Short mmCIF file of C-alpha atoms in Angstrom, two decimals:
data_model
loop_
_atom_site.label_atom_id
_atom_site.label_comp_id
_atom_site.label_asym_id
_atom_site.label_seq_id
_atom_site.Cartn_x
_atom_site.Cartn_y
_atom_site.Cartn_z
CA MET L 1 -17.85 0.88 15.29
CA HIS L 2 -21.46 0.00 15.21
CA SER L 3 -22.86 -3.45 14.68
CA PRO L 4 -24.69 -3.94 11.44
CA PRO L 5 -28.44 -4.08 11.69
CA HIS L 6 -28.96 -7.76 10.70
CA GLN L 7 -25.91 -9.40 12.26
CA HIS L 8 -26.13 -13.07 13.15
CA GLY L 9 -24.76 -13.05 16.62
CA HIS L 10 -21.39 -11.51 15.97
CA THR L 11 -19.91 -8.23 14.54
CA ALA L 12 -17.50 -8.38 11.65
CA ASN L 13 -14.92 -6.23 13.32
CA SER L 14 -11.25 -6.14 12.43
CA SER L 15 -9.72 -9.62 12.48
CA GLU L 16 -6.71 -8.44 14.57
CA HIS L 17 -8.95 -7.94 17.46
CA VAL L 18 -11.42 -10.71 17.07
CA GLN L 19 -8.77 -13.38 16.71
CA ALA L 20 -6.51 -12.38 19.59
CA GLY L 21 -7.88 -15.14 21.78
CA HIS L 22 -6.84 -17.97 19.41
CA SER L 23 -3.12 -17.79 20.10
CA HIS L 24 -2.05 -21.50 20.15
CA THR L 25 0.80 -22.52 17.86
CA GLU L 26 0.31 -26.31 17.75
CA HIS L 27 0.53 -27.72 14.22
CA SER L 28 -2.78 -29.60 14.45
CA HIS L 29 -5.49 -28.85 11.97
CA THR L 30 -8.07 -28.66 14.77
CA PRO L 31 -9.65 -25.19 14.43
CA HIS L 32 -9.31 -24.24 18.13
CA GLN L 33 -5.53 -25.06 18.01
CA ALA L 34 -4.71 -23.27 14.72
CA ARG L 35 -2.49 -20.12 14.91
CA SER L 36 -4.38 -16.86 14.44
CA VAL L 37 -3.73 -14.65 11.40
CA ALA L 38 -2.39 -11.96 13.66
CA LEU L 39 0.10 -14.25 15.36
CA HIS L 40 1.28 -15.74 12.05
CA ARG L 41 1.62 -12.19 10.53
CA ALA L 42 3.80 -11.31 13.63
CA ALA L 43 5.92 -14.36 13.07
CA VAL L 44 6.54 -13.32 9.47
CA THR L 45 7.50 -9.83 10.72
CA GLU L 46 10.07 -11.39 13.12
CA LEU L 47 11.46 -13.66 10.31
CA LEU L 48 12.01 -10.72 8.02
CA LYS L 49 13.17 -8.12 10.52
CA PRO L 50 16.88 -9.01 10.18
CA LEU L 51 16.77 -7.83 6.60
CA LEU L 52 16.28 -4.30 7.88
CA VAL L 53 19.77 -4.18 9.55
CA GLN L 54 21.60 -5.15 6.39
CA ALA L 55 23.04 -2.45 4.19
CA ARG L 56 20.14 -2.50 1.84
CA THR L 57 19.84 1.06 0.40
CA GLN L 58 20.45 2.79 -2.82
CA THR L 59 20.27 6.28 -4.03
CA LEU L 60 18.04 6.97 -7.08
CA ALA L 61 16.90 9.87 -9.21
CA LEU L 62 13.28 10.83 -8.23
CA ARG L 63 11.97 9.53 -11.52
CA ASP L 64 13.36 6.06 -10.72
CA ALA L 65 12.13 5.96 -7.07
CA LEU L 66 8.38 5.55 -7.67
CA GLY L 67 6.98 2.74 -5.59
CA ARG L 68 10.04 2.38 -3.34
CA GLY L 69 10.32 2.80 0.43
CA LEU L 70 12.23 5.70 1.90
CA ALA L 71 15.31 4.62 3.72
CA GLN L 72 15.86 7.59 6.02
CA ASP L 73 14.09 10.65 7.26
CA VAL L 74 14.18 13.66 4.78
CA LEU L 75 14.35 17.13 6.45
CA ALA L 76 13.23 20.17 4.44
CA PRO L 77 16.32 22.04 3.15
CA LEU L 78 14.11 25.10 2.63
CA SER L 79 10.66 26.35 3.50
CA LEU L 80 7.58 25.88 1.34
CA PRO L 81 6.61 28.33 0.10
CA PRO L 82 10.14 29.75 0.32
CA PHE L 83 8.66 33.32 0.21
CA ALA L 84 5.33 34.92 0.79
CA ASN L 85 3.44 34.76 -2.55
CA SER L 86 -0.02 35.54 -4.00
CA GLN L 87 -2.77 32.99 -4.02
CA MET L 88 -4.66 34.85 -6.74
CA ASP L 89 -4.32 37.12 -9.71
CA GLY L 90 -5.16 40.39 -8.17
CA PHE L 91 -3.74 43.59 -6.62
CA SER L 92 -1.20 43.56 -3.85
CA VAL L 93 -1.90 46.19 -1.24
CA ASN L 94 -1.29 47.27 2.29
CA SER L 95 -4.52 46.48 4.13
CA LEU L 96 -4.34 49.73 6.03
CA ASP L 97 -4.73 51.59 2.75
CA VAL L 98 -8.14 49.87 2.05
CA PRO L 99 -10.33 50.79 5.01
CA ASP L 100 -14.02 49.88 5.47
CA GLY L 101 -15.87 51.12 2.47
CA GLY L 102 -12.93 50.51 0.13
CA ALA L 103 -10.59 52.95 -1.54
CA GLU L 104 -9.39 54.05 -4.94
CA LEU L 105 -5.72 53.64 -5.36
CA PRO L 106 -3.17 54.39 -8.15
CA VAL L 107 -1.94 51.33 -10.01
CA VAL L 108 1.83 50.90 -10.06
CA VAL L 109 4.21 48.46 -11.80
CA PRO L 110 2.90 44.87 -11.95
CA VAL L 111 4.58 41.92 -10.17
CA PRO L 112 4.98 38.93 -12.44
CA ALA L 113 5.71 35.46 -11.17
CA GLY L 114 9.45 34.80 -10.85
CA ALA L 115 10.36 38.42 -10.30
CA VAL L 116 11.77 40.16 -7.20
CA PRO L 117 9.52 43.21 -6.88
CA ALA L 118 10.33 46.62 -5.58
CA ALA L 119 8.84 47.62 -2.29
CA LEU L 120 5.20 48.77 -2.50
CA ASP L 121 4.68 52.47 -1.65
CA ARG L 122 1.92 53.21 0.74
CA GLY L 123 -1.33 54.18 -0.86
CA THR L 124 -0.80 52.22 -4.08
CA ALA L 125 -1.79 48.89 -5.58
CA ALA L 126 0.48 46.58 -7.60
CA PRO L 127 -1.08 44.03 -10.05
CA ILE L 128 0.31 40.65 -9.06
CA MET L 129 0.11 37.26 -10.63
CA THR L 130 -0.62 33.93 -8.83
CA GLY L 131 2.56 32.64 -7.27
CA ALA L 132 4.39 35.90 -7.53
CA MET L 133 6.36 37.30 -4.61
CA ILE L 134 4.46 39.69 -2.24
CA PRO L 135 6.34 43.09 -2.40
CA ALA L 136 7.76 44.46 0.83
CA GLY L 137 5.18 46.83 2.30
CA ALA L 138 2.20 44.79 1.02
CA ASP L 139 0.30 42.39 3.26
CA ALA L 140 -2.86 41.34 1.32
CA VAL L 141 -4.09 40.61 -2.19
CA VAL L 142 -7.51 41.61 -3.59
CA PRO L 143 -8.65 39.36 -6.44
CA VAL L 144 -8.92 41.18 -9.83
CA GLU L 145 -12.50 40.16 -10.13
CA ARG L 146 -13.37 42.25 -6.98
CA ALA L 147 -11.79 45.28 -8.39
CA VAL L 148 -13.43 48.18 -10.27
CA PRO L 149 -12.64 47.89 -13.15
CA ASP L 150 -12.19 44.14 -12.85
CA ARG L 151 -9.13 43.95 -15.08
CA PHE L 152 -5.49 44.75 -15.09
CA PRO L 153 -4.42 47.95 -16.86
CA ALA L 154 -2.84 47.54 -20.24
CA PRO L 155 0.94 48.09 -20.47
CA GLY L 156 1.78 51.76 -20.22
CA GLU L 157 -1.73 52.66 -19.15
CA THR L 158 -1.96 55.08 -16.19
CA THR L 159 -5.01 54.37 -14.18
CA THR L 160 -6.54 53.90 -10.73
CA VAL L 161 -8.51 50.99 -9.29
CA TRP L 162 -11.24 50.86 -6.63
CA LEU L 163 -10.72 47.94 -4.18
CA PRO L 164 -12.91 46.79 -1.34
CA ALA L 165 -11.78 46.56 2.18
CA THR L 166 -9.44 43.60 2.97
CA ALA L 167 -7.70 42.22 5.95
CA ALA L 168 -4.02 41.55 6.36
CA GLY L 169 -3.05 38.11 5.09
CA THR L 170 -5.94 37.80 2.66
CA PHE L 171 -4.94 35.57 -0.31
CA VAL L 172 -1.32 35.53 0.82
CA ARG L 173 0.58 32.30 1.12
CA SER L 174 3.11 32.94 3.88
CA ALA L 175 6.57 31.57 3.81
CA GLY L 176 6.72 28.11 5.42
CA SER L 177 3.00 27.82 5.65
CA ASP L 178 3.25 24.28 4.04
CA ILE L 179 6.49 23.21 5.69
CA ALA L 180 9.36 25.11 7.48
CA VAL L 181 13.01 24.62 6.74
CA GLY L 182 14.45 21.93 9.02
CA GLU L 183 11.08 20.11 9.61
CA ARG L 184 10.77 16.45 8.75
CA ALA L 185 9.27 16.35 5.19
CA LEU L 186 9.05 12.52 4.97
CA ALA L 187 9.66 9.78 7.44
CA ALA L 188 11.79 6.74 6.85
CA GLY L 189 9.67 3.83 5.57
CA THR L 190 7.32 6.25 3.64
CA PHE L 191 6.08 4.75 0.36
CA LEU L 192 7.06 7.04 -2.39
CA GLY L 193 4.07 7.71 -4.59
CA PRO L 194 3.60 10.74 -6.96
CA ALA L 195 2.73 13.05 -4.12
CA GLN L 196 5.75 12.23 -2.04
CA LEU L 197 8.09 12.45 -5.05
CA GLY L 198 6.49 15.79 -6.00
CA LEU L 199 7.14 17.18 -2.45
CA LEU L 200 10.84 16.15 -2.75
CA ALA L 201 11.03 17.88 -6.15
CA ALA L 202 9.39 21.04 -4.65
CA LEU L 203 12.05 21.00 -2.03
CA GLY L 204 14.81 20.96 -4.66
CA ILE L 205 15.83 17.38 -3.93
CA ALA L 206 16.90 15.55 -7.01
CA GLU L 207 17.93 12.17 -5.53
CA VAL L 208 16.59 10.02 -2.68
CA THR L 209 17.94 7.03 -0.67
CA VAL L 210 15.50 4.14 -0.76
CA ARG L 211 15.57 0.58 0.38
CA ARG L 212 16.65 -1.91 -2.12
CA PRO L 213 13.87 -4.26 -3.00
CA VAL L 214 13.73 -7.64 -1.29
CA THR L 215 14.89 -10.44 -3.69
CA VAL L 216 12.71 -13.46 -3.47
CA LEU L 217 13.26 -16.92 -4.87
CA LEU L 218 9.80 -18.14 -5.99
CA ALA L 219 9.64 -21.92 -6.40
CA THR L 220 6.45 -23.68 -7.50
CA THR L 221 6.14 -27.42 -6.96
CA GLY L 222 4.25 -30.36 -8.34
CA ASP L 223 4.79 -33.29 -10.77
CA GLU L 224 1.19 -32.60 -11.85
CA VAL L 225 1.72 -29.03 -13.23
CA VAL L 226 2.96 -27.94 -16.61
CA GLU L 227 4.29 -24.56 -17.79
CA PRO L 228 1.79 -22.64 -19.85
CA GLY L 229 2.41 -22.96 -23.58
CA GLN L 230 3.55 -26.60 -23.30
CA PRO L 231 1.37 -29.59 -24.37
CA LEU L 232 -0.94 -30.67 -21.58
CA PRO L 233 -0.85 -34.45 -20.98
CA ALA L 234 -3.68 -36.27 -19.39
CA GLY L 235 -3.92 -35.75 -15.57
CA LYS L 236 -1.83 -32.62 -15.68
CA ILE L 237 -2.81 -28.94 -15.24
CA TYR L 238 -1.17 -25.72 -16.22
CA ASP L 239 0.80 -23.85 -13.49
CA SER L 240 -0.92 -20.65 -12.63
CA ASN L 241 0.71 -20.09 -9.19
CA GLY L 242 4.02 -19.00 -10.68
CA THR L 243 2.55 -16.29 -12.82
CA LEU L 244 -0.02 -15.31 -10.22
CA LEU L 245 2.50 -14.82 -7.38
CA GLU L 246 5.34 -13.41 -9.50
CA SER L 247 2.98 -10.73 -10.79
CA ALA L 248 1.71 -9.96 -7.28
CA MET L 249 5.29 -9.80 -5.99
CA ARG L 250 6.65 -7.61 -8.82
CA GLN L 251 3.64 -5.29 -8.35
CA ALA L 252 4.48 -5.10 -4.74
CA GLY L 253 8.07 -4.07 -5.54
CA LEU L 254 9.94 -7.32 -4.92
CA ALA L 255 12.68 -8.53 -7.19
CA VAL L 256 11.67 -12.02 -8.18
CA VAL L 257 13.89 -14.91 -9.18
CA ARG L 258 11.58 -17.63 -10.43
CA THR L 259 12.70 -21.26 -10.67
CA VAL L 260 11.47 -23.91 -13.07
CA ILE L 261 8.65 -25.96 -11.62
CA ALA L 262 10.09 -28.19 -9.01
CA SER L 263 9.46 -31.96 -9.07
CA ASP L 264 8.18 -33.83 -6.08
CA HIS L 265 11.52 -35.23 -5.19
CA PRO L 266 12.89 -33.68 -2.00
CA ASP L 267 16.59 -34.05 -2.99
CA GLU L 268 16.13 -32.43 -6.27
CA PHE L 269 14.15 -29.66 -4.52
CA ARG L 270 16.93 -29.00 -2.07
CA THR L 271 19.46 -28.88 -4.86
CA LEU L 272 17.32 -26.44 -6.73
CA LEU L 273 17.04 -24.10 -3.70
CA ARG L 274 20.67 -24.33 -2.94
CA SER L 275 21.60 -23.38 -6.45
CA HIS L 276 20.36 -19.93 -5.66
CA ALA L 277 22.11 -19.67 -2.25
CA GLY L 278 23.61 -16.31 -1.43
CA THR L 279 21.69 -14.46 -4.17
CA VAL L 280 18.21 -14.11 -2.58
CA ASP L 281 16.85 -12.63 0.62
CA LEU L 282 13.73 -14.84 0.92
CA ILE L 283 12.43 -18.16 -0.33
CA VAL L 284 8.74 -18.49 -1.07
CA THR L 285 7.37 -21.86 -2.24
CA THR L 286 3.92 -22.86 -3.34
CA GLY L 287 2.47 -26.30 -2.63
CA GLY L 288 3.89 -29.21 -0.73
CA VAL L 289 3.12 -27.77 2.74
CA SER L 290 0.15 -29.98 3.86
CA LYS L 291 0.19 -33.39 5.54
CA GLY L 292 -0.22 -35.57 2.50
CA ALA L 293 2.13 -38.25 1.41
CA TYR L 294 3.94 -36.32 -1.37
CA GLU L 295 4.38 -32.90 0.31
CA VAL L 296 7.79 -32.09 -1.16
CA VAL L 297 8.45 -28.85 0.58
CA ARG L 298 7.85 -30.39 4.06
CA GLN L 299 10.12 -33.28 3.13
CA ALA L 300 12.87 -31.04 1.80
CA MET L 301 12.83 -28.90 4.98
CA GLU L 302 13.58 -31.78 7.23
CA GLY L 303 16.57 -30.77 9.42
CA GLN L 304 16.00 -27.14 8.66
CA ALA L 305 14.78 -24.42 11.16
CA ALA L 306 11.31 -24.54 9.61
CA GLU L 307 7.91 -25.47 10.91
CA PHE L 308 4.58 -26.34 9.27
CA LEU L 309 1.42 -25.38 10.91
CA HIS L 310 -2.17 -24.48 10.37
CA VAL L 311 -3.44 -20.91 10.42
CA ALA L 312 -7.13 -20.22 11.29
CA MET L 313 -7.75 -18.86 7.86
CA GLN L 314 -9.79 -19.96 4.79
CA PRO L 315 -8.36 -20.27 2.22
CA GLY L 316 -4.70 -20.55 3.04
CA GLY L 317 -4.74 -22.60 6.24
CA PRO L 318 -1.51 -24.65 5.73
CA GLN L 319 1.58 -22.58 6.07
CA GLY L 320 5.34 -23.09 6.29
CA ILE L 321 7.75 -20.61 8.03
CA GLY L 322 11.33 -20.57 9.03
CA THR L 323 14.79 -20.69 7.31
CA PHE L 324 16.48 -22.89 4.74
CA ASP L 325 20.31 -22.79 5.14
CA GLY L 326 19.82 -19.63 7.00
CA VAL L 327 17.68 -17.88 4.36
CA PRO L 328 14.11 -16.82 5.47
CA PHE L 329 11.49 -19.25 4.06
CA LEU L 330 7.71 -19.00 3.65
CA GLY L 331 5.73 -21.92 2.37
CA PHE L 332 2.34 -21.03 0.82
CA PRO L 333 -0.36 -23.57 -0.06
CA GLY L 334 -0.65 -24.96 -3.63
CA ASN L 335 -4.12 -23.84 -4.52
CA PRO L 336 -4.02 -20.62 -6.62
CA VAL L 337 -6.38 -18.48 -4.51
CA SER L 338 -4.75 -19.78 -1.30
CA CYS L 339 -1.25 -18.70 -2.33
CA LEU L 340 -2.42 -15.26 -3.35
CA VAL L 341 -4.38 -14.78 -0.15
CA SER L 342 -1.42 -15.85 1.79
CA PHE L 343 0.66 -13.29 0.09
CA GLU L 344 -1.85 -10.56 0.73
CA MET L 345 -2.39 -11.56 4.38
CA PHE L 346 1.27 -12.13 5.49
CA LEU L 347 3.98 -11.13 3.16
CA ARG L 348 2.61 -7.90 1.56
CA PRO L 349 1.58 -6.14 4.88
CA VAL L 350 4.78 -7.07 6.54
CA LEU L 351 6.87 -5.68 3.59
CA ALA L 352 4.84 -2.51 3.83
CA GLU L 353 5.42 -2.26 7.55
CA LEU L 354 9.17 -2.93 7.45
CA PHE L 355 10.33 -1.44 4.19
CA GLY L 356 7.70 1.12 3.26
CA SER L 357 6.91 -0.68 0.04
CA PRO L 358 4.57 -1.77 -1.23
CA ALA L 359 1.80 0.59 -0.18
CA PRO L 360 -0.44 -1.20 2.35
CA ARG L 361 -3.93 -2.32 1.46
CA ILE L 362 -6.32 0.28 2.94
CA PRO L 363 -9.37 -1.41 4.59
CA VAL L 364 -12.69 0.05 3.71
CA ARG L 365 -16.12 -0.83 4.99
CA ALA L 366 -18.80 -2.13 2.59
CA ARG L 367 -22.23 -3.81 2.81
CA LEU L 368 -22.79 -7.28 1.56
CA GLY L 369 -24.93 -7.63 -1.46
CA HIS L 370 -26.14 -11.04 -0.20
CA SER L 371 -25.81 -13.34 2.80
CA LEU L 372 -22.91 -15.68 3.48
CA SER L 373 -21.82 -18.33 5.93
CA SER L 374 -18.36 -18.84 7.39
CA PRO L 375 -16.53 -21.31 9.64
CA GLU L 376 -16.73 -19.62 13.00
CA HIS L 377 -13.21 -20.59 14.13
CA LYS L 378 -11.52 -19.30 10.94
CA HIS L 379 -10.89 -15.90 9.33
CA GLN L 380 -12.49 -16.31 5.92
CA ILE L 381 -11.42 -14.27 2.91
CA ARG L 382 -13.71 -14.24 -0.07
CA ARG L 383 -13.38 -12.72 -3.44
CA GLY L 384 -15.74 -9.87 -4.33
CA THR L 385 -16.52 -6.91 -6.44
CA LEU L 386 -17.03 -3.59 -4.75
CA GLN L 387 -19.63 -1.59 -6.59
CA GLY L 388 -20.11 2.11 -6.83
CA ASN L 389 -23.10 2.04 -4.35
CA GLY L 390 -20.84 0.78 -1.54
CA THR L 391 -22.16 -2.77 -1.88
CA VAL L 392 -19.81 -5.78 -2.33
CA ARG L 393 -20.90 -8.72 -4.36
CA LEU L 394 -19.18 -12.07 -3.73
CA GLU L 395 -17.58 -13.78 -6.76
CA GLY L 396 -17.62 -17.56 -6.76
CA GLY L 397 -17.71 -19.83 -3.67
CA GLU L 398 -15.38 -20.61 -0.90
CA SER L 399 -13.12 -22.94 -2.90
CA SER L 400 -9.51 -22.02 -3.33
CA HIS L 401 -9.23 -23.15 -6.95
CA LEU L 402 -11.66 -20.65 -8.51
CA MET L 403 -9.37 -18.56 -10.67
CA HIS L 404 -12.07 -17.27 -12.86
CA ALA L 405 -13.86 -15.85 -9.79
CA LEU L 406 -10.60 -14.28 -8.68
CA ALA L 407 -9.94 -12.69 -11.96
CA GLY L 408 -13.42 -11.13 -11.89
CA SER L 409 -12.90 -9.60 -8.48
CA ASN L 410 -11.51 -6.24 -7.37
CA ALA L 411 -11.54 -6.82 -3.60
CA LEU L 412 -10.93 -9.33 -0.79
CA VAL L 413 -13.79 -9.54 1.67
CA HIS L 414 -12.92 -10.38 5.29
CA VAL L 415 -15.04 -12.36 7.65
CA PRO L 416 -13.20 -12.63 10.97
CA VAL L 417 -12.99 -15.35 13.48
CA GLY L 418 -16.12 -15.55 15.60
CA VAL L 419 -18.61 -14.91 12.81
CA SER L 420 -20.50 -17.77 11.35
CA ALA L 421 -23.06 -15.96 9.23
CA LEU L 422 -23.73 -12.52 7.78
CA ALA L 423 -26.90 -11.26 6.15
CA GLU L 424 -27.45 -9.08 3.11
CA GLY L 425 -26.65 -5.51 4.16
CA ASP L 426 -24.28 -6.38 6.94
CA GLU L 427 -21.00 -4.49 7.05
CA VAL L 428 -17.68 -6.13 6.23
CA GLU L 429 -14.10 -5.11 5.88
CA VAL L 430 -12.86 -5.14 2.31
CA TRP L 431 -9.35 -4.77 0.81
CA MET L 432 -9.23 -3.37 -2.67
CA LEU L 433 -7.01 -5.29 -5.06
#
């Protein structure tokens, strides 16, 4: 990877490599002691790995398996194509009958798609349709447009056709040229999109075993937030985190159980979480994870195997991780953009890695439409719009409350640790939303 032409001292390489040196796990908010994005993502992976060993599969019809992760390898029960067939509408021939300079051959009974043809006599040409089985004795197809006359004879018409020289194998799809019987068609963990489901259908497979979706309890907190649609008292704000994260999680294939907005009373919050005990695989909370006086999630987790720390990331620095009564727990910050970025940086990629669903975000390279600055000791994630010319325009500033800027974005722009400034035209990594 080459450095951009106007870089200010550092190259915006992949964050996983740049951040590797910042590996401390102390809970201090001091930038040099914050945990790196890579290490925190690894911690989330370890937290969720035990879910893999549980019996968490189900068998679904192909039409119901879209977006799921494949639970086990699938071996091809037959070859594709299952028989040699024609790639073109044309004339099936034995290539030895069409030497250099071409030859005129009598036309015999045509071969339609779906038929099992009779063997081809030497010195003849059989009209053949795309996808039709190559007759025994034939080893090539000459496209009809190269023939003279360049048409198929009418039914009952006795005729000959002149064909140019052709080599064996020309316009023939050989049996197993796509996949041979017994080969691995799809690996366990594969995300099942239209192409993957289409392959299974082509192999004659009607049902597929997939991983059951992870069931997550989503709890938003704060005495200051009100459900949308309710009257808004002075000093209150509407809750966007619940809708934002639930939508992101459902889009990513999770089964979401959403609580009412939790109060800032730790005992009530613990009771709320325990009311869902035994029915969820993961608890995700938003808010209440910083070091303020009314951080309900931190207070409710006292005595649990959970820790609260700072990740070298902006937004989304404060994070909680551990278990609550043995259930895996992730605590995201309360600002809307922070909680979504936390999901995209930690939970979504780990789910893709472990379960094959959702599909991972594919990083692309883009050039900045204008300059930016970034805290050197943090991985900064900015909202942006990737345009058709390969340029990304930042939307809004660095603040984590800018929902309008988030809604106007189609990408997350990554500025890794070690980079303090980038100029217009510099390259950055972008994840499409």
